[in-house]
PDB file of C-alpha atoms and ligand atoms in Angstrom:
ATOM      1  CA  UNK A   1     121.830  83.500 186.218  1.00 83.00           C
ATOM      2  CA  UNK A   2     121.558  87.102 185.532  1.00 90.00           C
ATOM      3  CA  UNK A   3     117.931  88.395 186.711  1.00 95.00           C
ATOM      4  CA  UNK A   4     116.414  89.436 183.370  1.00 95.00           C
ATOM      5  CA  UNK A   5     113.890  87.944 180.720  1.00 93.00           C
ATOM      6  CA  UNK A   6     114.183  84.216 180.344  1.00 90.00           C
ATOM      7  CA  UNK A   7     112.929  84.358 176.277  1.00 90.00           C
ATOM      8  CA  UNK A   8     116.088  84.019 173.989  1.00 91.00           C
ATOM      9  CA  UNK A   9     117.671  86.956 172.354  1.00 93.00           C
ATOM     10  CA  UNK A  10     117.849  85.431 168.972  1.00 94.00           C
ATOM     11  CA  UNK A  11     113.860  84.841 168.988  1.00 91.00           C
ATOM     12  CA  UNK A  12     112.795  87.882 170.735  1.00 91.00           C
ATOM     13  CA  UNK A  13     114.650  89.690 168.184  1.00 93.00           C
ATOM     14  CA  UNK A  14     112.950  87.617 165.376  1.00 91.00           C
ATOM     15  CA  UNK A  15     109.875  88.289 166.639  1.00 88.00           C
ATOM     16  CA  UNK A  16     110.000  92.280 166.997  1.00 89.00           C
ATOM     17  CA  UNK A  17     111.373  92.379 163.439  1.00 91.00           C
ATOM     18  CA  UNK A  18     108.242  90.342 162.117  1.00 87.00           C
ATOM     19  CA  UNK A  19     106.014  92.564 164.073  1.00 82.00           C
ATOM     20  CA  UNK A  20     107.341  95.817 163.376  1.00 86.00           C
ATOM     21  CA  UNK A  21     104.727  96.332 160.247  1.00 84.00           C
ATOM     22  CA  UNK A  22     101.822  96.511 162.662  1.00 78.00           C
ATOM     23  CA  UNK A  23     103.608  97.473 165.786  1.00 77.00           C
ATOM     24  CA  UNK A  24     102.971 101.336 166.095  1.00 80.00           C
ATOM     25  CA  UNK A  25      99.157 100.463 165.266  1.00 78.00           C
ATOM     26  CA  UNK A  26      98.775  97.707 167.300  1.00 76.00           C
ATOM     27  CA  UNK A  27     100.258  99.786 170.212  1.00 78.00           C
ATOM     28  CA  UNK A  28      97.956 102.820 170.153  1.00 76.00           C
ATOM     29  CA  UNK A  29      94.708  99.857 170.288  1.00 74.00           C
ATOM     30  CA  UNK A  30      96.581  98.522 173.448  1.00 72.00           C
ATOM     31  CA  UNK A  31      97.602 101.095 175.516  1.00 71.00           C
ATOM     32  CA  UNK A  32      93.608 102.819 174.365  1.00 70.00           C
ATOM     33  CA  UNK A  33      95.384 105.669 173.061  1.00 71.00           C
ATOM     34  CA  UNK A  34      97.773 106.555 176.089  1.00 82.00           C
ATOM     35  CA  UNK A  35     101.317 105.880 174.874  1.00 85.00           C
ATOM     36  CA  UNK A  36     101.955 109.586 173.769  1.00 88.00           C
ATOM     37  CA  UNK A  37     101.147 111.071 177.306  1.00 91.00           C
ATOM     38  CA  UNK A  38     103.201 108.221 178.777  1.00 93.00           C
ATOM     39  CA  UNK A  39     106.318 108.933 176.386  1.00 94.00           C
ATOM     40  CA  UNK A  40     106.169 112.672 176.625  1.00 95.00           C
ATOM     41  CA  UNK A  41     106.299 112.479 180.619  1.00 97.00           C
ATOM     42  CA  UNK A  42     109.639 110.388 179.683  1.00 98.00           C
ATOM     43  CA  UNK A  43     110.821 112.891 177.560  1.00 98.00           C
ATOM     44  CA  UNK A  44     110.351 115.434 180.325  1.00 97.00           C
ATOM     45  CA  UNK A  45     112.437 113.220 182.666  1.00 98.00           C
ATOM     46  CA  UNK A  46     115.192 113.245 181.259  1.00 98.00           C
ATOM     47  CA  UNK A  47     115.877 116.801 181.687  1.00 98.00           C
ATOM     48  CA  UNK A  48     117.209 117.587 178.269  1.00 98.00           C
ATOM     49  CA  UNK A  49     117.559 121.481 176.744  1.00 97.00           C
ATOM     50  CA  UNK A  50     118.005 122.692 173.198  1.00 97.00           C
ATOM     51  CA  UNK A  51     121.875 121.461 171.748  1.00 98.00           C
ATOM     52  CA  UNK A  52     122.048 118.413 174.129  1.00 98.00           C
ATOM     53  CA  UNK A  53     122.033 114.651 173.318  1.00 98.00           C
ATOM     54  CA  UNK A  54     120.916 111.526 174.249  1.00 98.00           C
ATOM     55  CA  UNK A  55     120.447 108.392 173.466  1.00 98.00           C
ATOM     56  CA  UNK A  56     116.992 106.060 173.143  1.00 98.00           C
ATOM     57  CA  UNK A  57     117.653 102.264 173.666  1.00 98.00           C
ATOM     58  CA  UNK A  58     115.559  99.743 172.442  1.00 98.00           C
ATOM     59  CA  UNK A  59     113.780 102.305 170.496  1.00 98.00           C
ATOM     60  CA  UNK A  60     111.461 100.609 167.698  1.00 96.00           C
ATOM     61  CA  UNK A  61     110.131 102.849 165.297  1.00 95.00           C
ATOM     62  CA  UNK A  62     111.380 105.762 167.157  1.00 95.00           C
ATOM     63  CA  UNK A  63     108.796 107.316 168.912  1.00 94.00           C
ATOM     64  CA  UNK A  64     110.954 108.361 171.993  1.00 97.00           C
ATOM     65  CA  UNK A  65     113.889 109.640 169.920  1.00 97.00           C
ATOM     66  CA  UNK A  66     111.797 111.955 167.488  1.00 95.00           C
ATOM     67  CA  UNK A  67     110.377 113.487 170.793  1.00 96.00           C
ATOM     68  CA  UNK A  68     113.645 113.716 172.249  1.00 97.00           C
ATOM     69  CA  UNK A  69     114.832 115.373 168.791  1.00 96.00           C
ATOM     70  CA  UNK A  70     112.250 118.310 169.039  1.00 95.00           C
ATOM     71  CA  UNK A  71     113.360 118.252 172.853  1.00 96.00           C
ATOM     72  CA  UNK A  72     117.161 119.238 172.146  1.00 97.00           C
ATOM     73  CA  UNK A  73     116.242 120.854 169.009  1.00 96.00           C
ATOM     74  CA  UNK A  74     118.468 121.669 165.612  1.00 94.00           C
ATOM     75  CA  UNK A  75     121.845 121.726 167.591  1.00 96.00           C
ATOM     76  CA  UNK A  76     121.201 119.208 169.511  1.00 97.00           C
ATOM     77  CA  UNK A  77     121.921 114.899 168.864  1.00 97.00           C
ATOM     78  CA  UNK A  78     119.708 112.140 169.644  1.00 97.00           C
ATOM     79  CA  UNK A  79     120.504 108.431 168.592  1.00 98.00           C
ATOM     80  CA  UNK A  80     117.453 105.713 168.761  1.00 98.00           C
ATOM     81  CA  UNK A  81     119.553 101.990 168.826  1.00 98.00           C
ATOM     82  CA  UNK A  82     117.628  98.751 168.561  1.00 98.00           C
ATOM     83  CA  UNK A  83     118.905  95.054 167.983  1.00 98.00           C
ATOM     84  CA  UNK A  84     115.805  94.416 165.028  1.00 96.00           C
ATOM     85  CA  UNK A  85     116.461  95.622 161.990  1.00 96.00           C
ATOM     86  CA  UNK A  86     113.192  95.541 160.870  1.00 95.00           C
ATOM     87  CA  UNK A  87     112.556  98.353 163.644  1.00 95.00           C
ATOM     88  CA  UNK A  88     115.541 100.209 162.207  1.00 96.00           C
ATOM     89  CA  UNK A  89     114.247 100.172 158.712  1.00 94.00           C
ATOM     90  CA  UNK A  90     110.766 101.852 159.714  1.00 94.00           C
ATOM     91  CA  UNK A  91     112.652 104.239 162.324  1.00 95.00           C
ATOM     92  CA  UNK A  92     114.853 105.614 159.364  1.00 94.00           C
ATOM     93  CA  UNK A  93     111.884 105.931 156.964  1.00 91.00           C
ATOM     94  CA  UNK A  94     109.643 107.338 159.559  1.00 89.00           C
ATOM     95  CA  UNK A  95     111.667 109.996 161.696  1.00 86.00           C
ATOM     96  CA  UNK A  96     114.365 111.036 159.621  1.00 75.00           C
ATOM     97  CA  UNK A  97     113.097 114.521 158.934  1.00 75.00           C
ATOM     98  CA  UNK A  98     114.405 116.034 162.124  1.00 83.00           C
ATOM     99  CA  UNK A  99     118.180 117.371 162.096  1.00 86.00           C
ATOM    100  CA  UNK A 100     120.435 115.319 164.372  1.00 94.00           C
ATOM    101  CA  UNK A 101     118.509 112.209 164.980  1.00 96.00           C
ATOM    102  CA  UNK A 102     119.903 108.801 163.423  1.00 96.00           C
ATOM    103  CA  UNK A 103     119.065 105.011 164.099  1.00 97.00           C
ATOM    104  CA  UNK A 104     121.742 102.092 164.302  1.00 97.00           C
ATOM    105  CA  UNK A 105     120.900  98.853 165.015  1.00 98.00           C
ATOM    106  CA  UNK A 106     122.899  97.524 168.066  1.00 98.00           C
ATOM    107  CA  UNK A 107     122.476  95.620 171.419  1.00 98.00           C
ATOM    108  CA  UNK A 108     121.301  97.137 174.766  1.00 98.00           C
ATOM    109  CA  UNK A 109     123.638  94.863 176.739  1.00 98.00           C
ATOM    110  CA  UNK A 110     126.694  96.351 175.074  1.00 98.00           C
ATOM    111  CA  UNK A 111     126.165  99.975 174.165  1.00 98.00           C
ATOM    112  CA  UNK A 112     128.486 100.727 170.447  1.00 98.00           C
ATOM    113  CA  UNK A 113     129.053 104.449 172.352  1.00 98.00           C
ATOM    114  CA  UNK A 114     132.176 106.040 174.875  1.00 97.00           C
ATOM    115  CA  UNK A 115     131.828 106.186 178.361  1.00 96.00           C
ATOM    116  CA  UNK A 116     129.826 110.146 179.037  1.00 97.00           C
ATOM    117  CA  UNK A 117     128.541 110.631 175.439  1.00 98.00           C
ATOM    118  CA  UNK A 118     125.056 111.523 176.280  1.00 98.00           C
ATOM    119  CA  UNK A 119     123.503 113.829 178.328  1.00 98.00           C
ATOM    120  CA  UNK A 120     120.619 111.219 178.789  1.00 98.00           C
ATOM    121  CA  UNK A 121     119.393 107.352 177.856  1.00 98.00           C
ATOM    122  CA  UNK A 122     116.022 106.613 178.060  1.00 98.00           C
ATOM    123  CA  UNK A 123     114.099 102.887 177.298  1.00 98.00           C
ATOM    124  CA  UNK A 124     110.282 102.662 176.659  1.00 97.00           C
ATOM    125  CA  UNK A 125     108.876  99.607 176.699  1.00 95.00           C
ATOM    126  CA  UNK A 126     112.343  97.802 176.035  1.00 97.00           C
ATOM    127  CA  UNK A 127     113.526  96.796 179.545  1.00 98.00           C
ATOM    128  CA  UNK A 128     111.344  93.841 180.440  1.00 95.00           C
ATOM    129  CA  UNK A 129     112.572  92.292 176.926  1.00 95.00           C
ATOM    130  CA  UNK A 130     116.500  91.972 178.128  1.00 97.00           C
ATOM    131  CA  UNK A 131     117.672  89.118 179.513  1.00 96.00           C
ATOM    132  CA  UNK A 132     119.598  91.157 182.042  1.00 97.00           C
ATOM    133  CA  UNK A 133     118.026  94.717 183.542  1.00 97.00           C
ATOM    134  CA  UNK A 134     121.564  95.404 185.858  1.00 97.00           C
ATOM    135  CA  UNK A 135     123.585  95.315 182.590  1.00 97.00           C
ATOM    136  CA  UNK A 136     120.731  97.091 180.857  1.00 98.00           C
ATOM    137  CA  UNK A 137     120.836  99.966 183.166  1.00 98.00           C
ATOM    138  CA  UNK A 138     124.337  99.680 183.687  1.00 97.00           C
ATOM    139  CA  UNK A 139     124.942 100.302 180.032  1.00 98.00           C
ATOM    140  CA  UNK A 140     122.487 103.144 179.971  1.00 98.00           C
ATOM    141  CA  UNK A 141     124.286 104.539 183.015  1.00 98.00           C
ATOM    142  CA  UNK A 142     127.980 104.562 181.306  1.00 97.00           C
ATOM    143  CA  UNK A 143     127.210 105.986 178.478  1.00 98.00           C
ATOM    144  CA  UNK A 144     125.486 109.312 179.963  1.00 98.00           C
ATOM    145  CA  UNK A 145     127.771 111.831 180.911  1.00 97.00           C
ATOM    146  CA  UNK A 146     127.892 112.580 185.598  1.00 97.00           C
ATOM    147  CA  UNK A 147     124.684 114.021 186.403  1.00 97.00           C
ATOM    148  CA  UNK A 148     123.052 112.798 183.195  1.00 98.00           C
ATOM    149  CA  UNK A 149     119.737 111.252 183.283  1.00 98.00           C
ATOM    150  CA  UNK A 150     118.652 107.437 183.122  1.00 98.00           C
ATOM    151  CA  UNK A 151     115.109 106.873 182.192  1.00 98.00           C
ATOM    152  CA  UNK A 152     113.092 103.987 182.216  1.00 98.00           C
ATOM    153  CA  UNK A 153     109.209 103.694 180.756  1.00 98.00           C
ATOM    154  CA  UNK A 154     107.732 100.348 181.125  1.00 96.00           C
ATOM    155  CA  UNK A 155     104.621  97.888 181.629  1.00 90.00           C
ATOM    156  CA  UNK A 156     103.736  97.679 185.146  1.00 90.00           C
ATOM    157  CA  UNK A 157     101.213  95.368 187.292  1.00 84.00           C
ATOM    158  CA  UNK A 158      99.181  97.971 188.879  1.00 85.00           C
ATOM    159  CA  UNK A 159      97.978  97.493 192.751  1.00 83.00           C
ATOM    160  CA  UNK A 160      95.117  99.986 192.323  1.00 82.00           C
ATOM    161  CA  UNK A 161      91.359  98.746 191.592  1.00 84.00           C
ATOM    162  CA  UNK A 162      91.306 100.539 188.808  1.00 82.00           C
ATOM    163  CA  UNK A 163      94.759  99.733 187.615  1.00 79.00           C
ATOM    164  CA  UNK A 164      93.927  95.739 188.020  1.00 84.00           C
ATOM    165  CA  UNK A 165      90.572  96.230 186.281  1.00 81.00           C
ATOM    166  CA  UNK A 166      92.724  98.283 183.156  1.00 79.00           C
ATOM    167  CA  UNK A 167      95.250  95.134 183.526  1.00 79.00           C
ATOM    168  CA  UNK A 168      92.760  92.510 183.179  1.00 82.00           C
ATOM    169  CA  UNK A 169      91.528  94.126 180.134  1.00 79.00           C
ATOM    170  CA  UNK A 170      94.917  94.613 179.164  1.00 77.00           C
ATOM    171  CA  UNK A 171      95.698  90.848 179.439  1.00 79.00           C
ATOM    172  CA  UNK A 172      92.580  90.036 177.642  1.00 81.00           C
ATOM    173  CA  UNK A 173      92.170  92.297 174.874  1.00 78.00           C
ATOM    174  CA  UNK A 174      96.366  92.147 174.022  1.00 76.00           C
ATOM    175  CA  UNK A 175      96.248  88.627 172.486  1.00 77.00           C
ATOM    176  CA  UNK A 176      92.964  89.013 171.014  1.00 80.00           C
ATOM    177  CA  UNK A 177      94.159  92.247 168.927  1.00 76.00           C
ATOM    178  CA  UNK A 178      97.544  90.418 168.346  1.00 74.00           C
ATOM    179  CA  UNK A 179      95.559  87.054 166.877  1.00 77.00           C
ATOM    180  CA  UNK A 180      93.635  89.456 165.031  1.00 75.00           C
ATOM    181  CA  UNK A 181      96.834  91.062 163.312  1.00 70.00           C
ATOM    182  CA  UNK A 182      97.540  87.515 162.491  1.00 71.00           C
ATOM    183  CA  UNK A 183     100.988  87.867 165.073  1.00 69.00           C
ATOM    184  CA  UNK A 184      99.328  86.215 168.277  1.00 67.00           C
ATOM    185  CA  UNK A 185     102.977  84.392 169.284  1.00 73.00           C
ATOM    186  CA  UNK A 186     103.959  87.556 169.375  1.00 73.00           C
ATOM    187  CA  UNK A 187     101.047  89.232 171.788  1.00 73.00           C
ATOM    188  CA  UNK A 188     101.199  86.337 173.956  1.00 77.00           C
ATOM    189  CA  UNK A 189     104.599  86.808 174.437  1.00 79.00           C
ATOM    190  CA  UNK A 190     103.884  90.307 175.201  1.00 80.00           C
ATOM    191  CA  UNK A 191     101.471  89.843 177.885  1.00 78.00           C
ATOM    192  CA  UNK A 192     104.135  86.973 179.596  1.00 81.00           C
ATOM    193  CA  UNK A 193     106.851  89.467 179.496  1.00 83.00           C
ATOM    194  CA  UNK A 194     105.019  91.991 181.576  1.00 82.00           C
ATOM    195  CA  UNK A 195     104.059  89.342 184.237  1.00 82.00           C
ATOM    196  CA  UNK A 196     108.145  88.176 184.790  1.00 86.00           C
ATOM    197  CA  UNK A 197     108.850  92.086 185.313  1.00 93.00           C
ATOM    198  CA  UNK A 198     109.893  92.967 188.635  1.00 95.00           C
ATOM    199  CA  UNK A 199     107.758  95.914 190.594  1.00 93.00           C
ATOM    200  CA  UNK A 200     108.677  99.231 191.003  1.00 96.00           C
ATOM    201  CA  UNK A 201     110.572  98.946 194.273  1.00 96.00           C
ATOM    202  CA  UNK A 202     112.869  96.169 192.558  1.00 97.00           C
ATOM    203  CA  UNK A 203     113.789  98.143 189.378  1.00 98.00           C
ATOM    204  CA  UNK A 204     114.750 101.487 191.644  1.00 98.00           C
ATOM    205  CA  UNK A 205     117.091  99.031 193.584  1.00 98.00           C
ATOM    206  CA  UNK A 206     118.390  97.503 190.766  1.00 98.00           C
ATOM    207  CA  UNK A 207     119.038 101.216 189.277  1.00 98.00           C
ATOM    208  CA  UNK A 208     120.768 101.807 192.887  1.00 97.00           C
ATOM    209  CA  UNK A 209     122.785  99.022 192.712  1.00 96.00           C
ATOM    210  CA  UNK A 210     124.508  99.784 189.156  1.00 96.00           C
ATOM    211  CA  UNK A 211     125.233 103.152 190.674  1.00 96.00           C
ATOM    212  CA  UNK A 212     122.408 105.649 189.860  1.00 97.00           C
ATOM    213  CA  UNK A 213     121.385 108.015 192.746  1.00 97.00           C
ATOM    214  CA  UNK A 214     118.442 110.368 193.145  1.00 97.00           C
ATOM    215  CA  UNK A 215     116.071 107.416 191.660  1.00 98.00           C
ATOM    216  CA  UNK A 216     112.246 108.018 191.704  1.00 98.00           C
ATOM    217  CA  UNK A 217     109.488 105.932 190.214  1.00 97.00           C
ATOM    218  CA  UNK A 218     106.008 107.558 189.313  1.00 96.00           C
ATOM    219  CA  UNK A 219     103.212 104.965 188.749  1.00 93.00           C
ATOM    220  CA  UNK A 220     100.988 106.428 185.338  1.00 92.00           C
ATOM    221  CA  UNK A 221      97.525 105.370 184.325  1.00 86.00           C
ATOM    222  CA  UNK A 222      96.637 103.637 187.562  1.00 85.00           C
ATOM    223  CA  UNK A 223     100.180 102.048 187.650  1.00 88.00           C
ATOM    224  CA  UNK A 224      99.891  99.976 184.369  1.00 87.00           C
ATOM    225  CA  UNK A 225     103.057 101.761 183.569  1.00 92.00           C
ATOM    226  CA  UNK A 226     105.790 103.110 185.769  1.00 96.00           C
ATOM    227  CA  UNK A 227     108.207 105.445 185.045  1.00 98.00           C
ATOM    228  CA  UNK A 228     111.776 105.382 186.825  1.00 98.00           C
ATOM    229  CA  UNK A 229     114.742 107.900 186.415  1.00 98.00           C
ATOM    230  CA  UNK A 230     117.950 108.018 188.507  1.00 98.00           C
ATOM    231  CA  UNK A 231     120.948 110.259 187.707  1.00 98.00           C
ATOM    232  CA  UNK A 232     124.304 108.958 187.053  1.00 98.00           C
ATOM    233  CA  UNK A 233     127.070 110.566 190.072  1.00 95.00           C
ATOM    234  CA  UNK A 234     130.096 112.134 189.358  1.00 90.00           C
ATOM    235  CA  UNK A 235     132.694 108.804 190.633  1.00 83.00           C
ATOM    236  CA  UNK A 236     130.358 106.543 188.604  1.00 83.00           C
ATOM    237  CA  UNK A 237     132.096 102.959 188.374  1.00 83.00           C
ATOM    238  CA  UNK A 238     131.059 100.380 186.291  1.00 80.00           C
ATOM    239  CA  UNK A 239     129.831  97.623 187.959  1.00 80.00           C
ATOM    240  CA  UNK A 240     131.957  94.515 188.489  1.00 75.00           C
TER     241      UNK A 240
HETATM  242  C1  SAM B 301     108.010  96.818 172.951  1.00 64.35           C
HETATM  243  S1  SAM B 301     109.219  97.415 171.836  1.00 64.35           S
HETATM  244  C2  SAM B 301     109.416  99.123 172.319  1.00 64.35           C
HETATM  245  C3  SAM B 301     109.851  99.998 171.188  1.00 64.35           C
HETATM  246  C4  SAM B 301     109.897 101.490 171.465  1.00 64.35           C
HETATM  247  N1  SAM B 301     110.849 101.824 172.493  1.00 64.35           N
HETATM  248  C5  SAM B 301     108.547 102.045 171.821  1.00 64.35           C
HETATM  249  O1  SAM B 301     108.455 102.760 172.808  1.00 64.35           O
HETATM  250  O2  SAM B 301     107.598 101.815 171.061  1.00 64.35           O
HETATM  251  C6  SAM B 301     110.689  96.693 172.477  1.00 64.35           C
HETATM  252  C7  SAM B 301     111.888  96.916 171.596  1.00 64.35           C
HETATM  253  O3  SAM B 301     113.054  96.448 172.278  1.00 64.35           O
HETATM  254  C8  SAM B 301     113.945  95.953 171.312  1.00 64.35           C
HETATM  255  N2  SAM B 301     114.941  95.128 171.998  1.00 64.35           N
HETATM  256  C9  SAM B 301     114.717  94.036 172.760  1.00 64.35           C
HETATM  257  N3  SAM B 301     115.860  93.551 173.237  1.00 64.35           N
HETATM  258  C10 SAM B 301     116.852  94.366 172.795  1.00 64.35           C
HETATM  259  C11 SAM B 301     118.268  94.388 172.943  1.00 64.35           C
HETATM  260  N4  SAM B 301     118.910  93.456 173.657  1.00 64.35           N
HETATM  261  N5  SAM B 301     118.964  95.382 172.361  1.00 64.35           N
HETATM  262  C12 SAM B 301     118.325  96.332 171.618  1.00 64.35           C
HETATM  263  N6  SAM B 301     116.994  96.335 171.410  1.00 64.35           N
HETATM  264  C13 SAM B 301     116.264  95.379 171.997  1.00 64.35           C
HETATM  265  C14 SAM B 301     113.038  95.211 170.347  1.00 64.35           C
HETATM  266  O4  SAM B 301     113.627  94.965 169.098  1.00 64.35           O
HETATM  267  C15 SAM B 301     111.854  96.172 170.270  1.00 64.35           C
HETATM  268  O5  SAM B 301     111.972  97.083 169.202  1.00 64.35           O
END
């Protein structure tokens, strides 16, 4: 049993797709406002210059790949992939004004892209939802060129006083915002998929252990969400 989240695919799919309406709302109430600091330190990991690409799995509405657009500028490519098409819909209404940046819909686990064709992958807030991170970051590693960037923004449980008292808020105010949006399935799921998430020390060893090197983790906003990035070697292997 791969270690990964235990909800099936086929619903968690569903239920992004039915959400994706509300999401980028409900998003800014929940994270109190803090989601574009936390996605532009992404963007900066990753490392990217003006005529690069990369890639943004499990991207939504697109958020991470516009940034990542104005990061690699008019030359550059950035592709935002997610397996709703719901999310894909808004994403392509939304974001499609900067040059280079296109959605498909497609499945983390098995990455429609050659080995190498990025420069950098990035997932915000997408991890915790796959049923298996190894292959997740696996996928992400292969398709980033050697010494391309892996980068991972997620929902964290802080160890910090103040990052507990932000999560209990968190884990109270979530549902009540999602039952409030008429979707509170879907914000009780949310909340449960952030508690089966491994810490910070797991996910780095987990990047390790597809192959990554150079892998750091920064705790942000008192550790409710981490960021990790490795770097993919020149001699990368897929793992078995
Ligand atoms: C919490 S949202 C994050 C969206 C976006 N990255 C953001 O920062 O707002 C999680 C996203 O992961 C997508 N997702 C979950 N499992 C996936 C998979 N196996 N392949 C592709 N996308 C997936 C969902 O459809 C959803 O859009």
């Amino acid at each position: 049993m791969p270690e990964g989240n235990a909800a099936p695919p086929a619903e968690v799919r569903a239920m992004f797709d039915r959400i994706s309406p509300v999401y980028d709302l409900m998003n800014q109430l929940i994270s109190g406002f803090q989601e574009p600091r936390w996605r532009r330190r992404a963007v900066r990991e990753a490392r990217l210059g003006p005529g690069m690409a990369a890639l943004d799995v499990a991207c939504g509405t697109g958020k991470v790949a516009a940034a990542l657009a104005r990061a690699v500028g008019p030359s550059g490519r950035v592709v935002g992939l997610d397996f709703a098409p719901g999310m894909i819909d808004r994403a392509q209404r939304e974001r499609t004004a900067a040059p280079g940046l296109s959605f498909v819909v497609g499945d983390a686990l098995s990455l429609p892209f050659e080995d190498g064709a990025f420069d950098a992958s990035t997932i915000a807030f997408g991890m915790r939802n796959l049923p298996d991170y190894a292959r997740g970051f696996a996928e992400m590693s292969r398709v980033v060129r050697p010494g391309g960037r892996v980068v991972c923004l997620e929902i964290s449980r802080p160890r910090s006083a103040l990052g507990r008292a932000i999560q209990r808020w968190f884990d109270w105010i979530v549902p009540v915002i999602g039952r409030a949006a008429g979707q509170g399935d879907a914000y009780a799921y949310l909340v449960a998929s952030t508690r089966g998430y491994p810490g910070p020390e797991r996910i780095a060893a987990i990047m390790r252990e597809v192959g990554l090197e150079d892998v750091r983790w920064t705790p942000l906003s008192g550790g409710i969400v981490t960021l990790h990035a490795g770097t993919k070697p020149t001699g990368w292997t897929r793992p078995a």
